[in-house]
Structure formats: C-alpha cells, structure tokens
Amino acid sequence: MTKTPLRLVAACLLSAAGAVHAAPYPNGPIRFIVPFAPGGGTDVVARILAKELAKELDATVVVENKPGANGIIGTKAALQAPADGQTIVLAIEATVAMSPWLYKNTGYSYKDFAGISQVSAQPYLLVANPAVKADSLRSLSELSQKEAGELNYATGASAAFLAGEALKAATHLDMLNIPYKGSGEAISDVVGGRVQLMISSPVSVLPHLQQGQLKPIAVTSRERYRLLPDLPSVAEQGYPGFDVVGWYGLAAPAGTPPEIIRTLHAATQKALESPELKTQFQTAGVEPKGSSSEAFDALMKSETQRWEQPIRDAGLFQK
C-alpha cells in the first residue's frame, strides 16, 4: 500500500479549508426574525427592509414573526440560531435594552448580539382624545391638578410605558397607566374616550392624528418630529434635556463571522438609501437611520445601561 506524503495531505487540507472559507454568502434564504406579531410597527418596518435587503444581497429574505413574552421568545430563537449569517433579527430598545431588566429569565443580554446596523429612530408621542381640554403639557398639568389625579394614559408596549414613566418623572404629571396587550386595543379605547391619553410610537397613532381622532400633546425627542413639525417637544415645553427616542436595528447571533457582518452591513446601508424605502418608512412614521456595526453595538450597550435605573425607580426591576 502506497503511503500519501504528509505534504500532499497538508496541501489537500489547506485547499479544502480555503474552499469552505470562500463559500459564497448568503448560501440560501436568510431568515429574518421579527419577535412580534404581524401587522404592528416592527413588522411593517421589517418587511419594507427585507424587500430591499433581498435586492441588495440577491437572496430570498424570509420574514418570520415569532411573537410572545414581549419579544423575548423570538429574540431568543434568533440568538440561538447558528452564527452563520443565515438568521438575523430585528433588535429594538424594548427587547435589547429593557427586557433584560424587566424579566428574570430573558436568557440573553446585549453581549449576545452581533450588531449589523441601526435602521431607524423614532420618538414617542403623547396624544389625547380630542375631548381632553388640554393641548400642551402645561395645560395638561393644570387639568391634572383640577381633576385631582383622574388622568390616565394607555400604553401597548413596555417601551411606551417606560417612556411614559420617564415623562411623569420629569414633568410630575399625575397620570395612571392603563396597560394593554397591543397598541390596537389601546388606540380604540383612547379614540372612544374610555381612556384620555396615550403614549405610543408614531407608527401606531399617525393615521388617527391625520384623521382627527386623536390630538398631539408632545413629542419625546429633543428635537421636533419631522412628520409633525408644529408639535413642540417635551424639552421645548419647559423640561430641558428630556430626550427619549425608540430605535430599531439589525443584529445577528454573537460570533457571526466579521466578513458576513460586513456584507450584511453594506447591504443594509444601501437599502436605507433606497428612495422607495425612505418613502415607505416615512408613511409608517419611521425615520431611516443607519450606523456602523460598531456604533450599533455601542448603542445596544449604552441603552441597556441607561434603562436600568428608570426601571428600578419604577419598581419593575426583576434581574
């Protein structure tokens, strides 16, 4: 039996390793997990983005909704997938920065994400039923004092609730939170007058503002919201420094190869520059906002650290 020279064996192994390393990416459909139900703001944004990513990557991008436990179930499913770039996840401030403090068993932290890019930024809006006799934070405060704490506000997500608690702490407004499982039911009760106020992302309430079913009181970002340029921010209404902004981003499981992250990042930046995407994002009430992968990693870390104390102050800390 003829023995194979060791140098030939080594050469074959190196050749095989090179072939594996050079395998094209993506090498099949990309699974894009959205950890919330179809039809909501996260789903709308993800599907717009997925369409553009598919063009840029010349691949099929399949949006997979995996709702449950305020986004934890879908997020965990994505992070437990192989770190090969074939699974990505919509990462938002609620699931990344808030849930690890709000729930004991999330099973992940920002360290488990490999950031690809931030994709959007959007403030929260404080809106009211048109019958509420206030159109500013000052008049709302006067109404609250007059009605001896009878004001209430609806929220359909933990992020909106925490934005509301931050607003209450800054303004000393006496408002009782009425939590809902989703924004649809919350909006219905505010429009119907059963609840007076609501704090929500623009995606959910803009159509109702445009139809006059709700009226705006304030925007939580430091600057005014481009789609409602006449609406003063909380900071402008007498509370300097107040700035609460929600964000969406793309991430993969930690350990995803850097070259794959770079490919996904480049595709995401091109997608965010698409005129079609910009128009659709604007219609949905979302502002496109890209970033480097490193900047998104830093944002996930800093936002996680930022929300720990407010969650403790609200008595909701469960870590």
PDB file of C-alpha atoms in Angstrom:
ATOM      1  CA  MET A   1       0.000   0.000   0.000  1.00  0.00           C
ATOM      2  CA  THR A   2       1.452   3.358  -1.050  1.00  0.00           C
ATOM      3  CA  LYS A   3       1.604   5.979   1.662  1.00  0.00           C
ATOM      4  CA  THR A   4       0.423   9.520   0.833  1.00  0.00           C
ATOM      5  CA  PRO A   5       3.162  12.079   1.538  1.00  0.00           C
ATOM      6  CA  LEU A   6       2.361  14.308   4.537  1.00  0.00           C
ATOM      7  CA  ARG A   7       2.966  17.426   2.450  1.00  0.00           C
ATOM      8  CA  LEU A   8       0.274  16.308  -0.013  1.00  0.00           C
ATOM      9  CA  VAL A   9      -2.161  15.643   2.842  1.00  0.00           C
ATOM     10  CA  ALA A  10      -1.465  19.082   4.298  1.00  0.00           C
ATOM     11  CA  ALA A  11      -1.945  20.710   0.901  1.00  0.00           C
ATOM     12  CA  CYS A  12      -5.291  18.958   0.445  1.00  0.00           C
ATOM     13  CA  LEU A  13      -6.464  20.044   3.882  1.00  0.00           C
ATOM     14  CA  LEU A  14      -5.473  23.647   3.248  1.00  0.00           C
ATOM     15  CA  SER A  15      -7.224  23.575  -0.103  1.00  0.00           C
ATOM     16  CA  ALA A  16     -10.409  22.230   1.499  1.00  0.00           C
ATOM     17  CA  ALA A  17     -10.255  24.837   4.266  1.00  0.00           C
ATOM     18  CA  GLY A  18      -9.849  27.581   1.687  1.00  0.00           C
ATOM     19  CA  ALA A  19     -12.852  26.290  -0.240  1.00  0.00           C
ATOM     20  CA  VAL A  20     -15.011  26.349   2.902  1.00  0.00           C
ATOM     21  CA  HIS A  21     -13.802  29.849   3.782  1.00  0.00           C
ATOM     22  CA  ALA A  22     -14.552  31.054   0.281  1.00  0.00           C
ATOM     23  CA  ALA A  23     -18.094  29.669   0.255  1.00  0.00           C
ATOM     24  CA  PRO A  24     -20.447  32.337  -1.077  1.00  0.00           C
ATOM     25  CA  TYR A  25     -22.696  34.280   1.283  1.00  0.00           C
ATOM     26  CA  PRO A  26     -25.583  34.078   1.504  1.00  0.00           C
ATOM     27  CA  ASN A  27     -25.832  30.430   0.559  1.00  0.00           C
ATOM     28  CA  GLY A  28     -29.594  30.117   0.922  1.00  0.00           C
ATOM     29  CA  PRO A  29     -32.643  32.001   2.176  1.00  0.00           C
ATOM     30  CA  ILE A  30     -31.995  34.432   5.023  1.00  0.00           C
ATOM     31  CA  ARG A  31     -34.323  34.033   7.989  1.00  0.00           C
ATOM     32  CA  PHE A  32     -35.303  37.471   9.323  1.00  0.00           C
ATOM     33  CA  ILE A  33     -36.950  37.040  12.715  1.00  0.00           C
ATOM     34  CA  VAL A  34     -39.353  39.710  13.948  1.00  0.00           C
ATOM     35  CA  PRO A  35     -40.151  38.997  17.616  1.00  0.00           C
ATOM     36  CA  PHE A  36     -43.636  40.490  17.410  1.00  0.00           C
ATOM     37  CA  ALA A  37     -46.947  39.694  15.711  1.00  0.00           C
ATOM     38  CA  PRO A  38     -47.723  40.580  12.087  1.00  0.00           C
ATOM     39  CA  GLY A  39     -49.266  43.966  11.393  1.00  0.00           C
ATOM     40  CA  GLY A  40     -47.518  46.027  14.077  1.00  0.00           C
ATOM     41  CA  GLY A  41     -44.896  48.716  13.614  1.00  0.00           C
ATOM     42  CA  THR A  42     -41.970  46.321  13.917  1.00  0.00           C
ATOM     43  CA  ASP A  43     -43.474  44.007  11.310  1.00  0.00           C
ATOM     44  CA  VAL A  44     -44.134  46.865   8.876  1.00  0.00           C
ATOM     45  CA  VAL A  45     -40.559  48.140   9.152  1.00  0.00           C
ATOM     46  CA  ALA A  46     -39.061  44.650   8.862  1.00  0.00           C
ATOM     47  CA  ARG A  47     -40.992  43.800   5.698  1.00  0.00           C
ATOM     48  CA  ILE A  48     -40.032  47.065   3.999  1.00  0.00           C
ATOM     49  CA  LEU A  49     -36.402  46.472   4.914  1.00  0.00           C
ATOM     50  CA  ALA A  50     -36.468  42.777   3.955  1.00  0.00           C
ATOM     51  CA  LYS A  51     -37.608  43.628   0.434  1.00  0.00           C
ATOM     52  CA  GLU A  52     -34.661  45.970  -0.089  1.00  0.00           C
ATOM     53  CA  LEU A  53     -32.163  43.599   1.540  1.00  0.00           C
ATOM     54  CA  ALA A  54     -33.257  40.835  -0.813  1.00  0.00           C
ATOM     55  CA  LYS A  55     -32.403  43.082  -3.768  1.00  0.00           C
ATOM     56  CA  GLU A  56     -29.013  44.063  -2.393  1.00  0.00           C
ATOM     57  CA  LEU A  57     -27.990  40.540  -1.371  1.00  0.00           C
ATOM     58  CA  ASP A  58     -29.574  38.854  -4.401  1.00  0.00           C
ATOM     59  CA  ALA A  59     -31.155  36.378  -2.000  1.00  0.00           C
ATOM     60  CA  THR A  60     -34.501  35.461  -0.534  1.00  0.00           C
ATOM     61  CA  VAL A  61     -35.141  37.157   2.807  1.00  0.00           C
ATOM     62  CA  VAL A  62     -37.988  35.487   4.688  1.00  0.00           C
ATOM     63  CA  VAL A  63     -39.650  37.478   7.473  1.00  0.00           C
ATOM     64  CA  GLU A  64     -40.625  35.146  10.297  1.00  0.00           C
ATOM     65  CA  ASN A  65     -42.871  36.526  13.035  1.00  0.00           C
ATOM     66  CA  LYS A  66     -42.236  34.863  16.404  1.00  0.00           C
ATOM     67  CA  PRO A  67     -44.250  36.839  18.983  1.00  0.00           C
ATOM     68  CA  GLY A  68     -44.533  36.146  22.673  1.00  0.00           C
ATOM     69  CA  ALA A  69     -43.320  37.379  26.067  1.00  0.00           C
ATOM     70  CA  ASN A  70     -42.911  40.971  24.848  1.00  0.00           C
ATOM     71  CA  GLY A  71     -40.476  39.945  22.142  1.00  0.00           C
ATOM     72  CA  ILE A  72     -38.317  37.651  24.243  1.00  0.00           C
ATOM     73  CA  ILE A  73     -39.336  34.381  22.549  1.00  0.00           C
ATOM     74  CA  GLY A  74     -38.447  35.498  19.037  1.00  0.00           C
ATOM     75  CA  THR A  75     -35.273  37.250  20.126  1.00  0.00           C
ATOM     76  CA  LYS A  76     -34.019  34.159  21.946  1.00  0.00           C
ATOM     77  CA  ALA A  77     -34.849  31.976  18.939  1.00  0.00           C
ATOM     78  CA  ALA A  78     -32.724  34.196  16.720  1.00  0.00           C
ATOM     79  CA  LEU A  79     -29.790  34.292  19.129  1.00  0.00           C
ATOM     80  CA  GLN A  80     -29.837  30.510  19.482  1.00  0.00           C
ATOM     81  CA  ALA A  81     -29.547  30.009  15.712  1.00  0.00           C
ATOM     82  CA  PRO A  82     -26.190  29.139  14.131  1.00  0.00           C
ATOM     83  CA  ALA A  83     -23.922  32.188  13.868  1.00  0.00           C
ATOM     84  CA  ASP A  84     -23.586  31.882  10.105  1.00  0.00           C
ATOM     85  CA  GLY A  85     -25.462  34.952   8.898  1.00  0.00           C
ATOM     86  CA  GLN A  86     -28.436  32.944   7.672  1.00  0.00           C
ATOM     87  CA  THR A  87     -30.508  34.195  10.635  1.00  0.00           C
ATOM     88  CA  ILE A  88     -30.867  37.869  11.532  1.00  0.00           C
ATOM     89  CA  VAL A  89     -33.198  39.586  13.985  1.00  0.00           C
ATOM     90  CA  LEU A  90     -34.926  42.923  14.353  1.00  0.00           C
ATOM     91  CA  ALA A  91     -33.418  44.277  17.558  1.00  0.00           C
ATOM     92  CA  ILE A  92     -35.290  47.107  19.290  1.00  0.00           C
ATOM     93  CA  GLU A  93     -34.807  49.040  22.501  1.00  0.00           C
ATOM     94  CA  ALA A  94     -37.571  47.117  24.295  1.00  0.00           C
ATOM     95  CA  THR A  95     -36.144  43.652  23.638  1.00  0.00           C
ATOM     96  CA  VAL A  96     -32.451  44.535  23.884  1.00  0.00           C
ATOM     97  CA  ALA A  97     -32.200  47.277  26.493  1.00  0.00           C
ATOM     98  CA  MET A  98     -35.304  46.906  28.651  1.00  0.00           C
ATOM     99  CA  SER A  99     -36.423  43.279  28.812  1.00  0.00           C
ATOM    100  CA  PRO A 100     -33.216  42.006  30.468  1.00  0.00           C
ATOM    101  CA  TRP A 101     -34.043  44.271  33.456  1.00  0.00           C
ATOM    102  CA  LEU A 102     -37.804  43.709  33.373  1.00  0.00           C
ATOM    103  CA  TYR A 103     -37.768  39.902  33.342  1.00  0.00           C
ATOM    104  CA  LYS A 104     -35.729  37.402  35.335  1.00  0.00           C
ATOM    105  CA  ASN A 105     -35.331  34.790  32.625  1.00  0.00           C
ATOM    106  CA  THR A 106     -34.743  36.553  29.318  1.00  0.00           C
ATOM    107  CA  GLY A 107     -31.674  34.366  28.817  1.00  0.00           C
ATOM    108  CA  TYR A 108     -29.734  36.995  26.880  1.00  0.00           C
ATOM    109  CA  SER A 109     -28.097  40.413  27.100  1.00  0.00           C
ATOM    110  CA  TYR A 110     -26.695  42.918  24.615  1.00  0.00           C
ATOM    111  CA  LYS A 111     -23.468  40.880  24.613  1.00  0.00           C
ATOM    112  CA  ASP A 112     -25.256  38.068  22.764  1.00  0.00           C
ATOM    113  CA  PHE A 113     -25.908  40.279  19.728  1.00  0.00           C
ATOM    114  CA  ALA A 114     -23.562  40.988  16.836  1.00  0.00           C
ATOM    115  CA  GLY A 115     -24.682  44.400  15.664  1.00  0.00           C
ATOM    116  CA  ILE A 116     -25.195  44.887  11.930  1.00  0.00           C
ATOM    117  CA  SER A 117     -26.642  48.408  11.849  1.00  0.00           C
ATOM    118  CA  GLN A 118     -29.205  50.677  13.377  1.00  0.00           C
ATOM    119  CA  VAL A 119     -32.003  51.106  10.832  1.00  0.00           C
ATOM    120  CA  SER A 120     -34.367  53.687  12.306  1.00  0.00           C
ATOM    121  CA  ALA A 121     -35.049  56.142  15.077  1.00  0.00           C
ATOM    122  CA  GLN A 122     -38.429  57.372  16.166  1.00  0.00           C
ATOM    123  CA  PRO A 123     -39.692  59.344  19.148  1.00  0.00           C
ATOM    124  CA  TYR A 124     -42.763  58.607  21.205  1.00  0.00           C
ATOM    125  CA  LEU A 125     -45.843  60.764  21.016  1.00  0.00           C
ATOM    126  CA  LEU A 126     -48.122  61.818  23.846  1.00  0.00           C
ATOM    127  CA  VAL A 127     -51.593  62.038  22.291  1.00  0.00           C
ATOM    128  CA  ALA A 128     -55.073  62.627  23.645  1.00  0.00           C
ATOM    129  CA  ASN A 129     -58.704  62.118  22.866  1.00  0.00           C
ATOM    130  CA  PRO A 130     -59.934  65.380  21.258  1.00  0.00           C
ATOM    131  CA  ALA A 131     -62.378  65.894  24.156  1.00  0.00           C
ATOM    132  CA  VAL A 132     -59.494  66.309  26.637  1.00  0.00           C
ATOM    133  CA  LYS A 133     -59.310  70.028  27.480  1.00  0.00           C
ATOM    134  CA  ALA A 134     -55.564  70.386  27.079  1.00  0.00           C
ATOM    135  CA  ASP A 135     -53.224  70.842  24.143  1.00  0.00           C
ATOM    136  CA  SER A 136     -49.870  71.222  25.903  1.00  0.00           C
ATOM    137  CA  LEU A 137     -48.013  69.794  28.890  1.00  0.00           C
ATOM    138  CA  ARG A 138     -48.723  72.934  30.876  1.00  0.00           C
ATOM    139  CA  SER A 139     -52.467  72.810  30.278  1.00  0.00           C
ATOM    140  CA  LEU A 140     -52.405  69.061  30.901  1.00  0.00           C
ATOM    141  CA  SER A 141     -50.716  69.688  34.259  1.00  0.00           C
ATOM    142  CA  GLU A 142     -53.374  72.263  35.145  1.00  0.00           C
ATOM    143  CA  LEU A 143     -56.085  69.802  34.155  1.00  0.00           C
ATOM    144  CA  SER A 144     -54.464  67.096  36.265  1.00  0.00           C
ATOM    145  CA  GLN A 145     -54.476  69.351  39.335  1.00  0.00           C
ATOM    146  CA  LYS A 146     -58.070  70.383  38.673  1.00  0.00           C
ATOM    147  CA  GLU A 147     -59.251  66.798  38.326  1.00  0.00           C
ATOM    148  CA  ALA A 148     -57.211  65.581  41.305  1.00  0.00           C
ATOM    149  CA  GLY A 149     -55.255  62.839  39.598  1.00  0.00           C
ATOM    150  CA  GLU A 150     -58.041  61.471  37.444  1.00  0.00           C
ATOM    151  CA  LEU A 151     -55.936  61.465  34.262  1.00  0.00           C
ATOM    152  CA  ASN A 152     -54.978  58.129  32.730  1.00  0.00           C
ATOM    153  CA  TYR A 153     -52.856  57.067  29.783  1.00  0.00           C
ATOM    154  CA  ALA A 154     -52.767  53.929  27.699  1.00  0.00           C
ATOM    155  CA  THR A 155     -49.713  52.026  26.502  1.00  0.00           C
ATOM    156  CA  GLY A 156     -49.476  48.970  24.299  1.00  0.00           C
ATOM    157  CA  ALA A 157     -45.833  48.043  24.931  1.00  0.00           C
ATOM    158  CA  SER A 158     -43.279  48.084  27.740  1.00  0.00           C
ATOM    159  CA  ALA A 159     -41.115  50.634  25.913  1.00  0.00           C
ATOM    160  CA  ALA A 160     -44.002  53.090  25.649  1.00  0.00           C
ATOM    161  CA  PHE A 161     -44.811  52.522  29.328  1.00  0.00           C
ATOM    162  CA  LEU A 162     -41.248  53.321  30.361  1.00  0.00           C
ATOM    163  CA  ALA A 163     -41.259  56.400  28.123  1.00  0.00           C
ATOM    164  CA  GLY A 164     -44.415  57.417  29.979  1.00  0.00           C
ATOM    165  CA  GLU A 165     -42.828  56.825  33.371  1.00  0.00           C
ATOM    166  CA  ALA A 166     -39.829  58.927  32.322  1.00  0.00           C
ATOM    167  CA  LEU A 167     -42.225  61.673  31.237  1.00  0.00           C
ATOM    168  CA  LYS A 168     -44.107  61.526  34.552  1.00  0.00           C
ATOM    169  CA  ALA A 169     -40.847  61.739  36.496  1.00  0.00           C
ATOM    170  CA  ALA A 170     -39.690  64.775  34.519  1.00  0.00           C
ATOM    171  CA  THR A 171     -42.978  66.674  34.459  1.00  0.00           C
ATOM    172  CA  HIS A 172     -44.577  65.469  37.725  1.00  0.00           C
ATOM    173  CA  LEU A 173     -47.787  64.801  35.809  1.00  0.00           C
ATOM    174  CA  ASP A 174     -50.228  62.734  37.844  1.00  0.00           C
ATOM    175  CA  MET A 175     -51.335  60.083  35.340  1.00  0.00           C
ATOM    176  CA  LEU A 176     -52.369  56.482  35.889  1.00  0.00           C
ATOM    177  CA  ASN A 177     -51.100  53.951  33.363  1.00  0.00           C
ATOM    178  CA  ILE A 178     -53.621  51.631  31.719  1.00  0.00           C
ATOM    179  CA  PRO A 179     -51.612  48.803  30.085  1.00  0.00           C
ATOM    180  CA  TYR A 180     -52.822  46.925  27.017  1.00  0.00           C
ATOM    181  CA  LYS A 181     -51.512  43.843  25.249  1.00  0.00           C
ATOM    182  CA  GLY A 182     -51.178  45.759  21.988  1.00  0.00           C
ATOM    183  CA  SER A 183     -51.487  49.256  20.562  1.00  0.00           C
ATOM    184  CA  GLY A 184     -54.631  48.479  18.540  1.00  0.00           C
ATOM    185  CA  GLU A 185     -56.850  47.923  21.572  1.00  0.00           C
ATOM    186  CA  ALA A 186     -55.261  50.871  23.380  1.00  0.00           C
ATOM    187  CA  ILE A 187     -55.932  53.240  20.475  1.00  0.00           C
ATOM    188  CA  SER A 188     -59.510  52.039  20.237  1.00  0.00           C
ATOM    189  CA  ASP A 189     -60.158  52.952  23.870  1.00  0.00           C
ATOM    190  CA  VAL A 190     -58.490  56.378  23.577  1.00  0.00           C
ATOM    191  CA  VAL A 191     -60.360  57.204  20.361  1.00  0.00           C
ATOM    192  CA  GLY A 192     -63.556  56.011  22.048  1.00  0.00           C
ATOM    193  CA  GLY A 193     -62.947  58.235  25.091  1.00  0.00           C
ATOM    194  CA  ARG A 194     -62.635  55.406  27.598  1.00  0.00           C
ATOM    195  CA  VAL A 195     -59.016  56.456  28.246  1.00  0.00           C
ATOM    196  CA  GLN A 196     -57.872  60.069  27.944  1.00  0.00           C
ATOM    197  CA  LEU A 197     -54.256  59.846  26.800  1.00  0.00           C
ATOM    198  CA  MET A 198     -51.791  57.506  25.146  1.00  0.00           C
ATOM    199  CA  ILE A 199     -48.034  57.256  24.714  1.00  0.00           C
ATOM    200  CA  SER A 200     -47.060  55.423  21.563  1.00  0.00           C
ATOM    201  CA  SER A 201     -44.624  55.212  18.703  1.00  0.00           C
ATOM    202  CA  PRO A 202     -45.751  57.295  15.703  1.00  0.00           C
ATOM    203  CA  VAL A 203     -46.297  54.161  13.607  1.00  0.00           C
ATOM    204  CA  SER A 204     -49.438  53.312  15.545  1.00  0.00           C
ATOM    205  CA  VAL A 205     -51.061  56.713  16.029  1.00  0.00           C
ATOM    206  CA  LEU A 206     -50.180  58.849  12.987  1.00  0.00           C
ATOM    207  CA  PRO A 207     -53.198  57.736  10.913  1.00  0.00           C
ATOM    208  CA  HIS A 208     -55.520  58.645  13.788  1.00  0.00           C
ATOM    209  CA  LEU A 209     -53.869  62.039  14.202  1.00  0.00           C
ATOM    210  CA  GLN A 210     -54.291  62.697  10.498  1.00  0.00           C
ATOM    211  CA  GLN A 211     -57.975  61.777  10.718  1.00  0.00           C
ATOM    212  CA  GLY A 212     -58.564  63.986  13.759  1.00  0.00           C
ATOM    213  CA  GLN A 213     -59.452  61.052  16.000  1.00  0.00           C
ATOM    214  CA  LEU A 214     -56.557  61.930  18.311  1.00  0.00           C
ATOM    215  CA  LYS A 215     -54.696  65.160  19.011  1.00  0.00           C
ATOM    216  CA  PRO A 216     -50.974  65.542  19.758  1.00  0.00           C
ATOM    217  CA  ILE A 217     -49.665  66.974  23.027  1.00  0.00           C
ATOM    218  CA  ALA A 218     -45.883  66.472  22.862  1.00  0.00           C
ATOM    219  CA  VAL A 219     -43.056  64.550  21.212  1.00  0.00           C
ATOM    220  CA  THR A 220     -40.432  62.910  23.434  1.00  0.00           C
ATOM    221  CA  SER A 221     -37.337  63.516  21.285  1.00  0.00           C
ATOM    222  CA  ARG A 222     -35.197  66.572  21.997  1.00  0.00           C
ATOM    223  CA  GLU A 223     -35.879  67.923  18.516  1.00  0.00           C
ATOM    224  CA  ARG A 224     -39.244  68.199  16.848  1.00  0.00           C
ATOM    225  CA  TYR A 225     -40.540  65.270  14.853  1.00  0.00           C
ATOM    226  CA  ARG A 226     -40.180  65.839  11.122  1.00  0.00           C
ATOM    227  CA  LEU A 227     -43.619  64.472  10.318  1.00  0.00           C
ATOM    228  CA  LEU A 228     -45.281  66.760  12.903  1.00  0.00           C
ATOM    229  CA  PRO A 229     -43.160  69.913  12.635  1.00  0.00           C
ATOM    230  CA  ASP A 230     -45.621  72.116  14.555  1.00  0.00           C
ATOM    231  CA  LEU A 231     -45.637  69.869  17.624  1.00  0.00           C
ATOM    232  CA  PRO A 232     -43.280  71.125  20.391  1.00  0.00           C
ATOM    233  CA  SER A 233     -41.043  68.619  22.121  1.00  0.00           C
ATOM    234  CA  VAL A 234     -41.184  67.902  25.842  1.00  0.00           C
ATOM    235  CA  ALA A 235     -37.882  69.782  26.184  1.00  0.00           C
ATOM    236  CA  GLU A 236     -39.325  72.826  24.422  1.00  0.00           C
ATOM    237  CA  GLN A 237     -42.343  72.790  26.731  1.00  0.00           C
ATOM    238  CA  GLY A 238     -40.248  73.507  29.787  1.00  0.00           C
ATOM    239  CA  TYR A 239     -38.267  70.344  30.528  1.00  0.00           C
ATOM    240  CA  PRO A 240     -34.751  70.865  29.087  1.00  0.00           C
ATOM    241  CA  GLY A 241     -32.716  67.766  28.409  1.00  0.00           C
ATOM    242  CA  PHE A 242     -35.664  65.407  28.102  1.00  0.00           C
ATOM    243  CA  ASP A 243     -34.956  63.050  25.221  1.00  0.00           C
ATOM    244  CA  VAL A 244     -36.465  59.582  24.815  1.00  0.00           C
ATOM    245  CA  VAL A 245     -36.186  58.015  21.376  1.00  0.00           C
ATOM    246  CA  GLY A 246     -37.004  54.491  20.275  1.00  0.00           C
ATOM    247  CA  TRP A 247     -34.868  52.648  17.760  1.00  0.00           C
ATOM    248  CA  TYR A 248     -34.824  49.565  15.554  1.00  0.00           C
ATOM    249  CA  GLY A 249     -31.740  47.767  14.309  1.00  0.00           C
ATOM    250  CA  LEU A 250     -30.470  44.617  12.666  1.00  0.00           C
ATOM    251  CA  ALA A 251     -28.401  42.074  14.537  1.00  0.00           C
ATOM    252  CA  ALA A 252     -27.145  38.511  14.267  1.00  0.00           C
ATOM    253  CA  PRO A 253     -26.059  35.996  16.900  1.00  0.00           C
ATOM    254  CA  ALA A 254     -22.737  36.833  18.544  1.00  0.00           C
ATOM    255  CA  GLY A 255     -19.896  35.017  16.843  1.00  0.00           C
ATOM    256  CA  THR A 256     -21.143  35.607  13.308  1.00  0.00           C
ATOM    257  CA  PRO A 257     -18.002  35.962  11.133  1.00  0.00           C
ATOM    258  CA  PRO A 258     -16.887  39.593  10.637  1.00  0.00           C
ATOM    259  CA  GLU A 259     -16.886  39.248   6.840  1.00  0.00           C
ATOM    260  CA  ILE A 260     -20.563  38.247   6.913  1.00  0.00           C
ATOM    261  CA  ILE A 261     -21.403  41.162   9.223  1.00  0.00           C
ATOM    262  CA  ARG A 262     -19.639  43.474   6.755  1.00  0.00           C
ATOM    263  CA  THR A 263     -21.680  42.063   3.858  1.00  0.00           C
ATOM    264  CA  LEU A 264     -24.938  42.492   5.761  1.00  0.00           C
ATOM    265  CA  HIS A 265     -23.935  45.977   6.882  1.00  0.00           C
ATOM    266  CA  ALA A 266     -23.143  47.131   3.339  1.00  0.00           C
ATOM    267  CA  ALA A 267     -26.451  45.758   2.087  1.00  0.00           C
ATOM    268  CA  THR A 268     -28.333  47.473   4.915  1.00  0.00           C
ATOM    269  CA  GLN A 269     -26.772  50.862   4.204  1.00  0.00           C
ATOM    270  CA  LYS A 270     -27.703  50.615   0.520  1.00  0.00           C
ATOM    271  CA  ALA A 271     -31.217  49.526   1.455  1.00  0.00           C
ATOM    272  CA  LEU A 272     -31.634  52.554   3.735  1.00  0.00           C
ATOM    273  CA  GLU A 273     -30.648  54.835   0.850  1.00  0.00           C
ATOM    274  CA  SER A 274     -33.405  53.451  -1.368  1.00  0.00           C
ATOM    275  CA  PRO A 275     -35.964  56.171  -2.271  1.00  0.00           C
ATOM    276  CA  GLU A 276     -38.712  53.549  -2.087  1.00  0.00           C
ATOM    277  CA  LEU A 277     -37.713  52.527   1.434  1.00  0.00           C
ATOM    278  CA  LYS A 278     -37.487  56.144   2.584  1.00  0.00           C
ATOM    279  CA  THR A 279     -40.979  56.863   1.276  1.00  0.00           C
ATOM    280  CA  GLN A 280     -42.434  53.748   2.889  1.00  0.00           C
ATOM    281  CA  PHE A 281     -40.665  54.387   6.197  1.00  0.00           C
ATOM    282  CA  GLN A 282     -41.983  57.958   6.223  1.00  0.00           C
ATOM    283  CA  THR A 283     -45.511  56.734   5.540  1.00  0.00           C
ATOM    284  CA  ALA A 284     -45.133  54.376   8.501  1.00  0.00           C
ATOM    285  CA  GLY A 285     -43.875  57.227  10.700  1.00  0.00           C
ATOM    286  CA  VAL A 286     -40.308  55.945  10.970  1.00  0.00           C
ATOM    287  CA  GLU A 287     -37.080  57.817  10.222  1.00  0.00           C
ATOM    288  CA  PRO A 288     -34.358  55.775   8.455  1.00  0.00           C
ATOM    289  CA  LYS A 289     -31.094  55.946  10.359  1.00  0.00           C
ATOM    290  CA  GLY A 290     -28.063  53.800   9.592  1.00  0.00           C
ATOM    291  CA  SER A 291     -24.885  53.338  11.585  1.00  0.00           C
ATOM    292  CA  SER A 292     -21.680  51.375  11.620  1.00  0.00           C
ATOM    293  CA  SER A 293     -21.821  47.909  13.147  1.00  0.00           C
ATOM    294  CA  GLU A 294     -19.570  49.118  15.947  1.00  0.00           C
ATOM    295  CA  ALA A 295     -21.840  52.096  16.651  1.00  0.00           C
ATOM    296  CA  PHE A 296     -24.878  49.841  16.885  1.00  0.00           C
ATOM    297  CA  ASP A 297     -23.046  47.535  19.293  1.00  0.00           C
ATOM    298  CA  ALA A 298     -22.242  50.608  21.400  1.00  0.00           C
ATOM    299  CA  LEU A 299     -25.865  51.812  21.242  1.00  0.00           C
ATOM    300  CA  MET A 300     -27.201  48.463  22.465  1.00  0.00           C
ATOM    301  CA  LYS A 301     -24.761  48.573  25.380  1.00  0.00           C
ATOM    302  CA  SER A 302     -25.374  52.214  26.349  1.00  0.00           C
ATOM    303  CA  GLU A 303     -29.173  51.907  26.101  1.00  0.00           C
ATOM    304  CA  THR A 304     -29.113  48.789  28.293  1.00  0.00           C
ATOM    305  CA  GLN A 305     -27.144  50.704  30.903  1.00  0.00           C
ATOM    306  CA  ARG A 306     -29.379  53.763  30.556  1.00  0.00           C
ATOM    307  CA  TRP A 307     -32.653  51.968  31.303  1.00  0.00           C
ATOM    308  CA  GLU A 308     -31.552  50.059  34.399  1.00  0.00           C
ATOM    309  CA  GLN A 309     -32.139  52.909  36.858  1.00  0.00           C
ATOM    310  CA  PRO A 310     -35.504  54.096  35.457  1.00  0.00           C
ATOM    311  CA  ILE A 311     -36.734  50.509  35.636  1.00  0.00           C
ATOM    312  CA  ARG A 312     -35.523  50.271  39.235  1.00  0.00           C
ATOM    313  CA  ASP A 313     -37.201  53.596  40.049  1.00  0.00           C
ATOM    314  CA  ALA A 314     -40.470  52.337  38.591  1.00  0.00           C
ATOM    315  CA  GLY A 315     -40.306  49.279  40.875  1.00  0.00           C
ATOM    316  CA  LEU A 316     -40.123  46.902  37.907  1.00  0.00           C
ATOM    317  CA  PHE A 317     -36.568  45.617  38.244  1.00  0.00           C
ATOM    318  CA  GLN A 318     -36.559  41.796  38.058  1.00  0.00           C
ATOM    319  CA  LYS A 319     -32.960  40.919  37.182  1.00  0.00           C
TER     320      LYS A 319
END
